[in-house]
Structure formats: C-alpha cells, structure tokens
mmCIF file of C-alpha atoms and ligand atoms in Angstrom:
data_model
loop_
_atom_site.group_PDB
_atom_site.id
_atom_site.type_symbol
_atom_site.label_atom_id
_atom_site.label_comp_id
_atom_site.label_asym_id
_atom_site.label_seq_id
_atom_site.Cartn_x
_atom_site.Cartn_y
_atom_site.Cartn_z
ATOM 1 C CA UNK C 1 -0.048 -0.029 -0.003
ATOM 2 C CA UNK C 2 1.451 3.397 -0.895
ATOM 3 C CA UNK C 3 2.797 5.913 1.652
ATOM 4 C CA UNK C 4 0.072 8.290 2.321
ATOM 5 C CA UNK C 5 -2.644 5.699 2.805
ATOM 6 C CA UNK C 6 -4.853 6.535 5.844
ATOM 7 C CA UNK C 7 -5.257 3.760 8.588
ATOM 8 C CA UNK C 8 -8.859 3.231 7.681
ATOM 9 C CA UNK C 9 -8.039 2.644 4.047
ATOM 10 C CA UNK C 10 -5.355 0.401 5.130
ATOM 11 C CA UNK C 11 -7.713 -1.799 7.404
ATOM 12 C CA UNK C 12 -10.460 -1.856 4.792
ATOM 13 C CA UNK C 13 -7.694 -3.027 2.046
ATOM 14 C CA UNK C 14 -6.467 -5.743 4.634
ATOM 15 C CA UNK C 15 -10.027 -6.812 5.177
ATOM 16 C CA UNK C 16 -10.637 -7.297 1.407
ATOM 17 C CA UNK C 17 -7.338 -8.901 1.125
ATOM 18 C CA UNK C 18 -7.857 -11.515 3.924
ATOM 19 C CA UNK C 19 -11.567 -12.003 3.186
ATOM 20 C CA UNK C 20 -12.151 -13.828 6.554
ATOM 21 C CA UNK C 21 -12.176 -10.600 8.480
ATOM 22 C CA UNK C 22 -15.569 -9.140 9.087
ATOM 23 C CA UNK C 23 -16.679 -5.397 9.013
ATOM 24 C CA UNK C 24 -17.100 -5.720 12.708
ATOM 25 C CA UNK C 25 -13.283 -5.970 12.975
ATOM 26 C CA UNK C 26 -12.729 -2.885 10.903
ATOM 27 C CA UNK C 27 -15.257 -1.039 12.979
ATOM 28 C CA UNK C 28 -13.597 -2.049 16.155
ATOM 29 C CA UNK C 29 -10.140 -1.000 15.088
ATOM 30 C CA UNK C 30 -11.476 2.385 14.136
ATOM 31 C CA UNK C 31 -12.913 2.823 17.628
ATOM 32 C CA UNK C 32 -9.566 1.822 19.019
ATOM 33 C CA UNK C 33 -7.838 4.296 16.702
ATOM 34 C CA UNK C 34 -10.230 7.071 17.992
ATOM 35 C CA UNK C 35 -9.534 6.190 21.512
ATOM 36 C CA UNK C 36 -5.804 6.483 20.954
ATOM 37 C CA UNK C 37 -6.262 9.939 19.359
ATOM 38 C CA UNK C 38 -8.358 11.150 22.261
ATOM 39 C CA UNK C 39 -5.838 9.823 24.707
ATOM 40 C CA UNK C 40 -3.060 11.562 22.577
ATOM 41 C CA UNK C 41 -5.014 14.756 22.969
ATOM 42 C CA UNK C 42 -5.227 14.445 26.723
ATOM 43 C CA UNK C 43 -1.405 13.592 27.108
ATOM 44 C CA UNK C 44 -0.369 16.504 24.842
ATOM 45 C CA UNK C 45 -2.284 19.200 26.792
ATOM 46 C CA UNK C 46 -0.641 17.863 30.200
ATOM 47 C CA UNK C 47 -0.565 20.640 32.912
ATOM 48 C CA UNK C 48 -2.612 22.909 30.646
ATOM 49 C CA UNK C 49 -5.711 20.962 31.479
ATOM 50 C CA UNK C 50 -4.628 19.650 34.891
ATOM 51 C CA UNK C 51 -4.260 15.898 34.074
ATOM 52 C CA UNK C 52 -0.711 15.458 35.427
ATOM 53 C CA UNK C 53 0.230 13.862 38.694
ATOM 54 C CA UNK C 54 -1.102 11.015 40.976
ATOM 55 C CA UNK C 55 -4.740 10.064 41.064
ATOM 56 C CA UNK C 56 -4.621 8.922 44.892
ATOM 57 C CA UNK C 57 -5.830 5.361 43.820
ATOM 58 C CA UNK C 58 -4.012 2.075 43.338
ATOM 59 C CA UNK C 59 -4.419 -0.552 40.557
ATOM 60 C CA UNK C 60 -4.644 -4.317 41.159
ATOM 61 C CA UNK C 61 -0.758 -4.462 41.104
ATOM 62 C CA UNK C 62 -0.782 -2.197 44.094
ATOM 63 C CA UNK C 63 0.833 0.700 41.906
ATOM 64 C CA UNK C 64 -0.296 4.230 42.510
ATOM 65 C CA UNK C 65 -2.332 5.289 39.460
ATOM 66 C CA UNK C 66 -1.543 8.459 37.647
ATOM 67 C CA UNK C 67 -4.623 10.800 36.854
ATOM 68 C CA UNK C 68 -3.718 9.948 33.042
ATOM 69 C CA UNK C 69 -3.965 6.238 33.793
ATOM 70 C CA UNK C 70 -7.501 6.716 35.030
ATOM 71 C CA UNK C 71 -8.399 9.052 32.291
ATOM 72 C CA UNK C 72 -7.093 6.924 29.552
ATOM 73 C CA UNK C 73 -8.757 3.834 30.953
ATOM 74 C CA UNK C 74 -12.087 5.629 31.031
ATOM 75 C CA UNK C 75 -11.604 7.054 27.408
ATOM 76 C CA UNK C 76 -10.666 3.745 26.007
ATOM 77 C CA UNK C 77 -13.745 2.054 27.703
ATOM 78 C CA UNK C 78 -16.241 4.615 26.693
ATOM 79 C CA UNK C 79 -15.081 4.736 23.092
ATOM 80 C CA UNK C 80 -15.244 0.743 22.687
ATOM 81 C CA UNK C 81 -18.197 -0.373 24.873
ATOM 82 C CA UNK C 82 -21.217 0.913 22.857
ATOM 83 C CA UNK C 83 -20.900 -0.308 19.191
ATOM 84 C CA UNK C 84 -21.524 -4.099 19.632
ATOM 85 C CA UNK C 85 -18.039 -5.260 18.416
ATOM 86 C CA UNK C 86 -16.617 -6.356 21.751
ATOM 87 C CA UNK C 87 -17.869 -8.927 24.152
ATOM 88 C CA UNK C 88 -15.900 -7.500 27.240
ATOM 89 C CA UNK C 89 -12.803 -5.723 28.029
ATOM 90 C CA UNK C 90 -9.906 -6.068 30.506
ATOM 91 C CA UNK C 91 -7.028 -3.565 31.235
ATOM 92 C CA UNK C 92 -4.123 -2.985 33.537
ATOM 93 C CA UNK C 93 -6.135 -0.449 35.520
ATOM 94 C CA UNK C 94 -9.236 -2.721 36.240
ATOM 95 C CA UNK C 95 -9.079 -5.676 38.708
ATOM 96 C CA UNK C 96 -11.771 -7.633 36.966
ATOM 97 C CA UNK C 97 -13.118 -8.211 33.434
ATOM 98 C CA UNK C 98 -15.168 -5.181 32.407
ATOM 99 C CA UNK C 99 -18.641 -6.165 31.329
ATOM 100 C CA UNK C 100 -20.513 -3.831 29.124
ATOM 101 C CA UNK C 101 -23.570 -2.005 30.437
ATOM 102 C CA UNK C 102 -26.705 -3.832 29.754
ATOM 103 C CA UNK C 103 -28.018 -1.482 27.045
ATOM 104 C CA UNK C 104 -25.114 -2.121 24.586
ATOM 105 C CA UNK C 105 -25.082 -5.342 22.199
ATOM 106 C CA UNK C 106 -22.342 -7.875 22.737
ATOM 107 C CA UNK C 107 -19.856 -8.656 20.075
ATOM 108 C CA UNK C 108 -17.304 -11.467 19.332
ATOM 109 C CA UNK C 109 -14.177 -9.840 20.151
ATOM 110 C CA UNK C 110 -12.332 -9.452 23.569
ATOM 111 C CA UNK C 111 -10.285 -6.320 23.930
ATOM 112 C CA UNK C 112 -7.360 -6.103 26.430
ATOM 113 C CA UNK C 113 -5.191 -2.959 26.883
ATOM 114 C CA UNK C 114 -2.731 -1.076 28.883
ATOM 115 C CA UNK C 115 -4.305 2.418 28.590
ATOM 116 C CA UNK C 116 -1.085 4.261 29.413
ATOM 117 C CA UNK C 117 2.148 2.335 29.383
ATOM 118 C CA UNK C 118 4.995 4.029 31.087
ATOM 119 C CA UNK C 119 2.746 6.545 32.858
ATOM 120 C CA UNK C 120 5.532 7.497 35.330
ATOM 121 C CA UNK C 121 6.855 9.371 32.386
ATOM 122 C CA UNK C 122 3.921 11.664 32.236
ATOM 123 C CA UNK C 123 5.032 14.108 34.883
ATOM 124 C CA UNK C 124 8.392 14.614 33.060
ATOM 125 C CA UNK C 125 7.036 14.963 29.621
ATOM 126 C CA UNK C 126 8.608 11.737 28.548
ATOM 127 C CA UNK C 127 7.126 9.411 25.910
ATOM 128 C CA UNK C 128 4.078 7.154 26.931
ATOM 129 C CA UNK C 129 1.750 4.882 24.895
ATOM 130 C CA UNK C 130 -1.267 2.741 24.738
ATOM 131 C CA UNK C 131 -0.973 -0.988 23.975
ATOM 132 C CA UNK C 132 -3.787 -3.194 23.012
ATOM 133 C CA UNK C 133 -4.598 -6.863 21.894
ATOM 134 C CA UNK C 134 -7.701 -8.236 20.303
ATOM 135 C CA UNK C 135 -8.853 -11.839 20.692
ATOM 136 C CA UNK C 136 -12.053 -13.739 19.610
ATOM 137 C CA UNK C 137 -14.253 -14.884 22.393
ATOM 138 C CA UNK C 138 -13.996 -18.643 22.383
ATOM 139 C CA UNK C 139 -16.517 -20.391 20.292
ATOM 140 C CA UNK C 140 -19.620 -21.525 22.036
ATOM 141 C CA UNK C 141 -19.137 -19.544 25.109
ATOM 142 C CA UNK C 142 -22.338 -18.398 26.516
ATOM 143 C CA UNK C 143 -23.545 -15.503 28.800
ATOM 144 C CA UNK C 144 -21.294 -12.674 29.896
ATOM 145 C CA UNK C 145 -17.563 -13.295 29.260
ATOM 146 C CA UNK C 146 -15.600 -14.717 32.154
ATOM 147 C CA UNK C 147 -11.823 -14.336 33.156
ATOM 148 C CA UNK C 148 -11.429 -17.743 31.607
ATOM 149 C CA UNK C 149 -12.560 -16.420 28.127
ATOM 150 C CA UNK C 150 -9.471 -14.156 28.241
ATOM 151 C CA UNK C 151 -6.820 -16.735 29.234
ATOM 152 C CA UNK C 152 -5.726 -17.544 25.720
ATOM 153 C CA UNK C 153 -2.137 -17.775 24.528
ATOM 154 C CA UNK C 154 -0.709 -14.933 22.516
ATOM 155 C CA UNK C 155 -0.822 -17.021 19.322
ATOM 156 C CA UNK C 156 -4.670 -16.505 19.627
ATOM 157 C CA UNK C 157 -4.368 -12.692 19.103
ATOM 158 C CA UNK C 158 -6.289 -11.447 15.946
ATOM 159 C CA UNK C 159 -4.693 -7.973 16.015
ATOM 160 C CA UNK C 160 -2.240 -6.161 18.240
ATOM 161 C CA UNK C 161 -0.985 -2.539 18.231
ATOM 162 C CA UNK C 162 0.305 0.296 20.129
ATOM 163 C CA UNK C 163 0.040 4.104 20.004
ATOM 164 C CA UNK C 164 3.144 5.954 20.916
ATOM 165 C CA UNK C 165 2.716 9.516 22.176
ATOM 166 C CA UNK C 166 6.162 10.826 21.549
ATOM 167 C CA UNK C 167 7.198 13.880 19.492
ATOM 168 C CA UNK C 168 4.884 12.515 16.851
ATOM 169 C CA UNK C 169 1.801 10.332 17.638
ATOM 170 C CA UNK C 170 2.372 6.958 16.039
ATOM 171 C CA UNK C 171 0.261 3.888 15.668
ATOM 172 C CA UNK C 172 1.933 0.489 14.948
ATOM 173 C CA UNK C 173 -0.349 -2.475 14.110
ATOM 174 C CA UNK C 174 -0.122 -6.173 13.117
ATOM 175 C CA UNK C 175 -3.094 -8.392 12.153
ATOM 176 C CA UNK C 176 -0.734 -11.345 11.619
ATOM 177 C CA UNK C 177 0.504 -10.282 7.992
ATOM 178 C CA UNK C 178 3.487 -7.961 8.830
ATOM 179 C CA UNK C 179 3.716 -4.750 10.822
ATOM 180 C CA UNK C 180 2.803 -1.283 9.525
ATOM 181 C CA UNK C 181 3.498 2.061 11.165
ATOM 182 C CA UNK C 182 1.203 4.989 10.935
ATOM 183 C CA UNK C 183 1.970 8.689 11.981
ATOM 184 C CA UNK C 184 -0.926 11.109 13.212
ATOM 185 C CA UNK C 185 -1.342 14.101 10.971
ATOM 186 C CA UNK C 186 -2.425 16.568 13.359
ATOM 187 C CA UNK C 187 -3.647 18.894 10.406
ATOM 188 C CA UNK C 188 -6.232 16.427 9.246
ATOM 189 C CA UNK C 189 -6.622 14.293 12.230
ATOM 190 C CA UNK C 190 -5.785 10.998 10.416
ATOM 191 C CA UNK C 191 -3.052 8.274 11.027
ATOM 192 C CA UNK C 192 -1.229 8.012 7.714
ATOM 193 C CA UNK C 193 0.938 5.132 6.512
ATOM 194 C CA UNK C 194 4.661 6.141 7.043
ATOM 195 C CA UNK C 195 6.540 3.077 8.118
ATOM 196 C CA UNK C 196 5.179 0.153 5.765
ATOM 197 C CA UNK C 197 6.213 -3.392 6.392
ATOM 198 C CA UNK C 198 8.445 -2.802 9.352
ATOM 199 C CA UNK C 199 11.271 -5.152 9.864
ATOM 200 C CA UNK C 200 13.678 -5.596 12.904
ATOM 201 C CA UNK C 201 17.358 -5.924 11.652
ATOM 202 C CA UNK C 202 18.635 -9.287 12.762
ATOM 203 C CA UNK C 203 21.996 -7.847 14.095
ATOM 204 C CA UNK C 204 21.991 -5.046 16.664
ATOM 205 C CA UNK C 205 24.017 -2.890 18.733
ATOM 206 C CA UNK C 206 21.584 -1.484 21.331
ATOM 207 C CA UNK C 207 20.195 -3.085 24.407
ATOM 208 C CA UNK C 208 17.605 -1.684 26.799
ATOM 209 C CA UNK C 209 17.476 -2.848 30.361
ATOM 210 C CA UNK C 210 17.177 -0.975 33.685
ATOM 211 C CA UNK C 211 20.694 -1.787 34.749
ATOM 212 C CA UNK C 212 20.144 -0.615 38.259
ATOM 213 C CA UNK C 213 18.768 -4.098 38.988
ATOM 214 C CA UNK C 214 21.889 -5.754 37.833
ATOM 215 C CA UNK C 215 22.746 -7.254 41.334
ATOM 216 C CA UNK C 216 19.406 -9.039 41.223
ATOM 217 C CA UNK C 217 19.662 -10.619 37.701
ATOM 218 C CA UNK C 218 20.129 -14.361 37.005
ATOM 219 C CA UNK C 219 23.541 -15.639 35.647
ATOM 220 C CA UNK C 220 22.373 -15.859 31.783
ATOM 221 C CA UNK C 221 21.285 -12.229 31.826
ATOM 222 C CA UNK C 222 24.340 -11.007 33.836
ATOM 223 C CA UNK C 223 26.601 -12.818 31.212
ATOM 224 C CA UNK C 224 24.790 -11.109 28.291
ATOM 225 C CA UNK C 225 24.982 -7.636 29.598
ATOM 226 C CA UNK C 226 28.549 -8.234 30.958
ATOM 227 C CA UNK C 227 29.655 -9.254 27.387
ATOM 228 C CA UNK C 228 27.920 -6.241 25.848
ATOM 229 C CA UNK C 229 29.683 -3.882 28.359
ATOM 230 C CA UNK C 230 32.990 -5.383 27.771
ATOM 231 C CA UNK C 231 32.654 -4.026 23.999
ATOM 232 C CA UNK C 232 35.409 -4.470 21.551
ATOM 233 C CA UNK C 233 37.721 -5.925 24.213
ATOM 234 C CA UNK C 234 35.230 -8.519 25.269
ATOM 235 C CA UNK C 235 34.080 -11.768 23.670
ATOM 236 C CA UNK C 236 31.626 -9.915 21.337
ATOM 237 C CA UNK C 237 34.488 -8.053 19.791
ATOM 238 C CA UNK C 238 32.284 -4.956 19.217
ATOM 239 C CA UNK C 239 30.879 -2.152 21.062
ATOM 240 C CA UNK C 240 27.269 -1.816 22.303
ATOM 241 C CA UNK C 241 25.025 1.059 23.303
ATOM 242 C CA UNK C 242 22.359 1.272 25.929
ATOM 243 C CA UNK C 243 19.031 3.081 25.962
ATOM 244 C CA UNK C 244 16.223 3.038 28.482
ATOM 245 C CA UNK C 245 13.087 5.207 28.177
ATOM 246 C CA UNK C 246 11.158 3.841 31.138
ATOM 247 C CA UNK C 247 8.344 3.172 28.807
ATOM 248 C CA UNK C 248 8.345 -0.236 27.075
ATOM 249 C CA UNK C 249 6.464 1.182 24.184
ATOM 250 C CA UNK C 250 9.248 3.647 23.454
ATOM 251 C CA UNK C 251 12.008 1.217 23.899
ATOM 252 C CA UNK C 252 10.331 -1.356 21.745
ATOM 253 C CA UNK C 253 9.540 1.229 19.113
ATOM 254 C CA UNK C 254 13.251 1.932 18.926
ATOM 255 C CA UNK C 255 14.025 -1.717 18.467
ATOM 256 C CA UNK C 256 11.506 -1.960 15.701
ATOM 257 C CA UNK C 257 13.020 1.113 13.938
ATOM 258 C CA UNK C 258 16.750 0.441 14.490
ATOM 259 C CA UNK C 259 17.099 -3.020 15.880
ATOM 260 C CA UNK C 260 18.271 -4.045 19.332
ATOM 261 C CA UNK C 261 16.824 -5.990 22.260
ATOM 262 C CA UNK C 262 14.560 -4.872 25.096
ATOM 263 C CA UNK C 263 14.830 -6.774 28.320
ATOM 264 C CA UNK C 264 12.640 -6.826 31.424
ATOM 265 C CA UNK C 265 14.058 -10.208 32.833
ATOM 266 C CA UNK C 266 12.973 -11.948 36.034
ATOM 267 C CA UNK C 267 15.304 -11.245 38.887
ATOM 268 C CA UNK C 268 15.648 -12.159 42.600
ATOM 269 C CA UNK C 269 13.935 -8.847 43.769
ATOM 270 C CA UNK C 270 10.863 -9.944 41.902
ATOM 271 C CA UNK C 271 10.960 -13.453 43.177
ATOM 272 C CA UNK C 272 11.051 -12.287 46.617
ATOM 273 C CA UNK C 273 7.714 -10.498 45.808
ATOM 274 C CA UNK C 274 6.377 -13.824 44.337
ATOM 275 C CA UNK C 275 6.276 -12.084 40.971
ATOM 276 C CA UNK C 276 7.129 -13.964 37.595
ATOM 277 C CA UNK C 277 8.243 -10.729 36.012
ATOM 278 C CA UNK C 278 7.256 -7.042 36.050
ATOM 279 C CA UNK C 279 5.437 -6.780 32.747
ATOM 280 C CA UNK C 280 2.053 -8.258 32.261
ATOM 281 C CA UNK C 281 1.557 -11.093 29.674
ATOM 282 C CA UNK C 282 -1.981 -10.227 28.167
ATOM 283 C CA UNK C 283 -1.847 -6.538 27.668
ATOM 284 C CA UNK C 284 1.965 -5.837 27.388
ATOM 285 C CA UNK C 285 4.203 -8.826 26.569
ATOM 286 C CA UNK C 286 1.744 -10.587 24.175
ATOM 287 C CA UNK C 287 0.867 -7.620 22.048
ATOM 288 C CA UNK C 288 4.471 -6.294 21.945
ATOM 289 C CA UNK C 289 5.699 -9.893 21.271
ATOM 290 C CA UNK C 290 3.242 -10.302 18.445
ATOM 291 C CA UNK C 291 4.471 -7.136 16.648
ATOM 292 C CA UNK C 292 8.127 -8.062 17.251
ATOM 293 C CA UNK C 293 7.741 -11.595 15.756
ATOM 294 C CA UNK C 294 5.599 -10.218 12.768
ATOM 295 C CA UNK C 295 8.510 -7.866 12.082
ATOM 296 C CA UNK C 296 11.057 -10.790 12.144
ATOM 297 C CA UNK C 297 12.255 -10.539 15.698
ATOM 298 C CA UNK C 298 11.936 -12.907 18.638
ATOM 299 C CA UNK C 299 10.023 -12.639 21.888
ATOM 300 C CA UNK C 300 10.818 -14.973 24.813
ATOM 301 C CA UNK C 301 11.038 -15.126 28.596
ATOM 302 C CA UNK C 302 14.544 -16.864 28.043
ATOM 303 C CA UNK C 303 13.110 -20.192 28.234
ATOM 304 C CA UNK C 304 9.972 -20.080 26.366
ATOM 305 C CA UNK C 305 8.421 -18.201 23.565
ATOM 306 C CA UNK C 306 6.079 -15.524 25.187
ATOM 307 C CA UNK C 307 3.222 -16.086 22.719
ATOM 308 C CA UNK C 308 3.135 -19.845 23.556
ATOM 309 C CA UNK C 309 2.685 -19.169 27.300
ATOM 310 C CA UNK C 310 -0.860 -20.243 28.677
ATOM 311 C CA UNK C 311 -2.002 -17.603 30.787
ATOM 312 C CA UNK C 312 -3.600 -18.561 34.162
ATOM 313 C CA UNK C 313 -4.876 -15.101 35.300
ATOM 314 C CA UNK C 314 -5.701 -11.758 33.810
ATOM 315 C CA UNK C 315 -2.797 -9.884 35.371
ATOM 316 C CA UNK C 316 -0.134 -12.485 35.056
ATOM 317 C CA UNK C 317 3.319 -11.267 34.563
ATOM 318 C CA UNK C 318 6.320 -12.718 32.710
ATOM 319 C CA UNK C 319 9.909 -12.091 31.925
ATOM 320 C CA UNK C 320 10.320 -10.165 28.774
ATOM 321 C CA UNK C 321 13.295 -10.496 26.252
ATOM 322 C CA UNK C 322 12.489 -9.258 22.712
ATOM 323 C CA UNK C 323 14.001 -7.790 19.618
ATOM 324 C CA UNK C 324 16.703 -8.534 16.992
ATOM 325 C CA UNK C 325 16.619 -12.346 16.124
ATOM 326 C CA UNK C 326 20.456 -12.831 16.515
ATOM 327 C CA UNK C 327 20.730 -11.134 20.086
ATOM 328 C CA UNK C 328 17.647 -13.024 21.367
ATOM 329 C CA UNK C 329 18.740 -16.370 20.068
ATOM 330 C CA UNK C 330 22.163 -15.724 21.955
ATOM 331 C CA UNK C 331 20.245 -14.785 25.243
ATOM 332 C CA UNK C 332 18.103 -17.994 24.802
ATOM 333 C CA UNK C 333 21.300 -20.069 24.267
ATOM 334 C CA UNK C 334 22.785 -18.541 27.458
ATOM 335 C CA UNK C 335 19.701 -19.720 29.322
ATOM 336 C CA UNK C 336 19.985 -23.213 27.901
ATOM 337 C CA UNK C 337 23.506 -23.570 29.006
ATOM 338 C CA UNK C 338 22.712 -22.418 32.419
ATOM 339 C CA UNK C 339 20.112 -25.098 32.866
HETATM 340 P P1 AHM P 401 3.214 0.641 33.583
HETATM 341 O O1 AHM P 401 2.395 -0.094 32.584
HETATM 342 O O2 AHM P 401 2.666 0.713 34.928
HETATM 343 O O3 AHM P 401 3.794 1.954 33.162
HETATM 344 O O4 AHM P 401 4.623 -0.335 33.905
HETATM 345 C C1 AHM P 401 5.287 -0.733 32.739
HETATM 346 C C2 AHM P 401 6.686 0.077 32.570
HETATM 347 C C3 AHM P 401 7.234 -0.345 31.216
HETATM 348 O O5 AHM P 401 6.817 0.602 30.187
HETATM 349 C C4 AHM P 401 8.713 0.063 31.330
HETATM 350 O O6 AHM P 401 9.518 -0.784 30.563
HETATM 351 C C5 AHM P 401 8.696 -0.526 32.867
HETATM 352 O O7 AHM P 401 7.573 -0.355 33.457
HETATM 353 C C6 AHM P 401 9.745 0.287 33.651
HETATM 354 O O8 AHM P 401 9.913 -0.254 34.970
HETATM 355 P P2 AHM P 401 11.118 0.206 35.878
HETATM 356 O O9 AHM P 401 10.591 1.384 36.574
HETATM 357 O O10 AHM P 401 11.233 -0.937 36.822
HETATM 358 O O11 AHM P 401 12.430 0.502 35.159
HETATM 359 MG MG1 MG P 402 2.475 -0.831 30.970
#
C-alpha cells in the first residue's frame, strides 16, 4: 500500500485481502484508533488541562495510578463499549473483567489494553503510549464473558498494536500479516501510513534494560549484559550502546525502527515478591511480542516463547526479552547453557 494511505483505508484493504475478517473488526479498530487519538490529545495538553500527577488510587498491582492512567482507561472503555463489536474488555487499570452496560449489544471480540504504558513518564514529559490486543471470544461461550475466556495464549491474538505518544503520535499495528506504522497528521486528524512493512534488523548494537537491577539478575542475563559492556575488548569484539526510556512502548519502538533488544528479565527482587516478572502477559508482553515476531524478531522469557505461554490469570506477569533475532537467540542459548 502506498505511503499516504490512511489507517482506515489500510484496514479496509486488509479486510478485502484476507476475506475472512468481518466489517465488525474494521469498525472495532476504528474505535480503538479514535480512543488513541483522544488519549493523545489528553497527554499533549498535560498541565494546561490539569491531568498530570497522581490520582490517589491504586490498581490491582498495588501501583499508584496517575490521573492520566484513570482518564485513559475511561476514554478507552467509553469509546469501545457501545458499538457492539466487543464482548468484554480487560485492562491493567481494572481488577476484573469489564462487562458492558446492559443496554449495549455484545460482539465477538475481547479487547485487552494497557491504557497508558510508562505512565511514570507523564510528569516529566517523556514518551508514553497505549498497548492493545484483540482476541476472539472462545466459540460456544455463553452468557457474559468470564476471566477464563481471556486466558488465551498470545498465538490467539487477531490483532495487536500500540500508539506511541512521542514527538509524533504513531500507531503500529499487526493483524498477523506483517507490521505497519502510521503517523498522526495533526492537520487532518488522520493516521497516515509512514512506515510500511516494518522489519527489525537481525543484528543489533543497542540493548534496553534497567541496569540498576543488575545485582538481582540471574547468571544468563548477567553474562549477556557483561559481554555487551565489555565491548570491543570482550568476547563479542564490538561495542554496544544502552538506551532506557522507562516506557516499554518507546524502547520497543526503537528496537522496531533500528534493531536492538528490550529486556525486562525475572530477577531475585521480583521473585522475593512472588512475581514472575514485572510486565504483564496479556496486555503488554503478548501484543508487543506479536508485533516483534511479525517484524522478524523474537520474543521470549529466556526459556519459552512468550506467545506460547498459557495465561492462568488476567494480570499474569512474565519475563520479557524481545527484539533482533540474533541477539535474542544468543540470550536463549545462554539460558539453555545455564540449565
Ligand atoms: P506501567 O504499565 O505501569 O507503566 O509499567 C510498565 C513499565 C514499562 O513501560 C517500562 O519498561 C517499565 O515499566 C519500567 O519499569 P522500571 O521502573 O522498573 O524500570
Ligand atoms: Mg504498561
């Protein structure tokens, strides 16, 4: 599709090409796109409209919510609950499955999202974003959707995407046929295809990790980063570069554009809190993993492919290692050798 195509044109063309995708799906994506444009606007005006700072509430993970977490969650729900495309929703900011108000028709899709990833960046005018994933409700399921309906492995995703609210607002999407990036043209209010068929270079020189946790890492992770840090004089015989935006979306977007590897591994500090990772499987690791794999990269916990994990609850966490194929394969081999 030519550069300049709007996201709506792109989705309709995809629908025609694949054939099996219904008009419902197109309409759902359109509502997701509008949700992200609305969140982009709230994020952009920041202090001018009094949306920065903490909200005095906690989410299910015990994290203090930012005002913009709550606002973005509400905007996403309101835009997607009424049209009859989704059966139910779930998000980082809601403890349980969100059931639609009785007056709205139920659709066949389940929508999961992180309304504002990296929200600690809002108060410092750093990049943040929205991540979403769409699955079908299991066939034959009756009544209101339950948590079990959402517990599908990432391989069941029909579509995943993210909106990155950076210097430009971008939307990156996959429906399982490659990855395409769109930039919001503020003059006409439309996302325009600017990054068709995004591919992650197999070789990379950047790694993204919060290195302040180094003393808690397992040996394979420590080995990989130690070797990167040793640079030309070390076993890798070349120099590496480190970047950490504090928002997974921004770091993975860089990986998608330039290659590299994004890491939020399991460590002894997380284990002490009985956590299997920091990032959440259903609405962070799976959608970003789907995009990375569709762009030719790999997404793993170190031991297993992320999208093959069988979720056991809505807010499950997992270790995340994703990006350039050669680097991720190396990290997997270090985990295998350590077993
Ligand atoms: P959030 O969804 O509550 O914003 O948390 C997820 C974020 C990721 O975007 C980012 O990579 C990570 O948490 C940063 O964690 P840390 O503060 O431990 O470096
Ligand atoms: Mg997040």
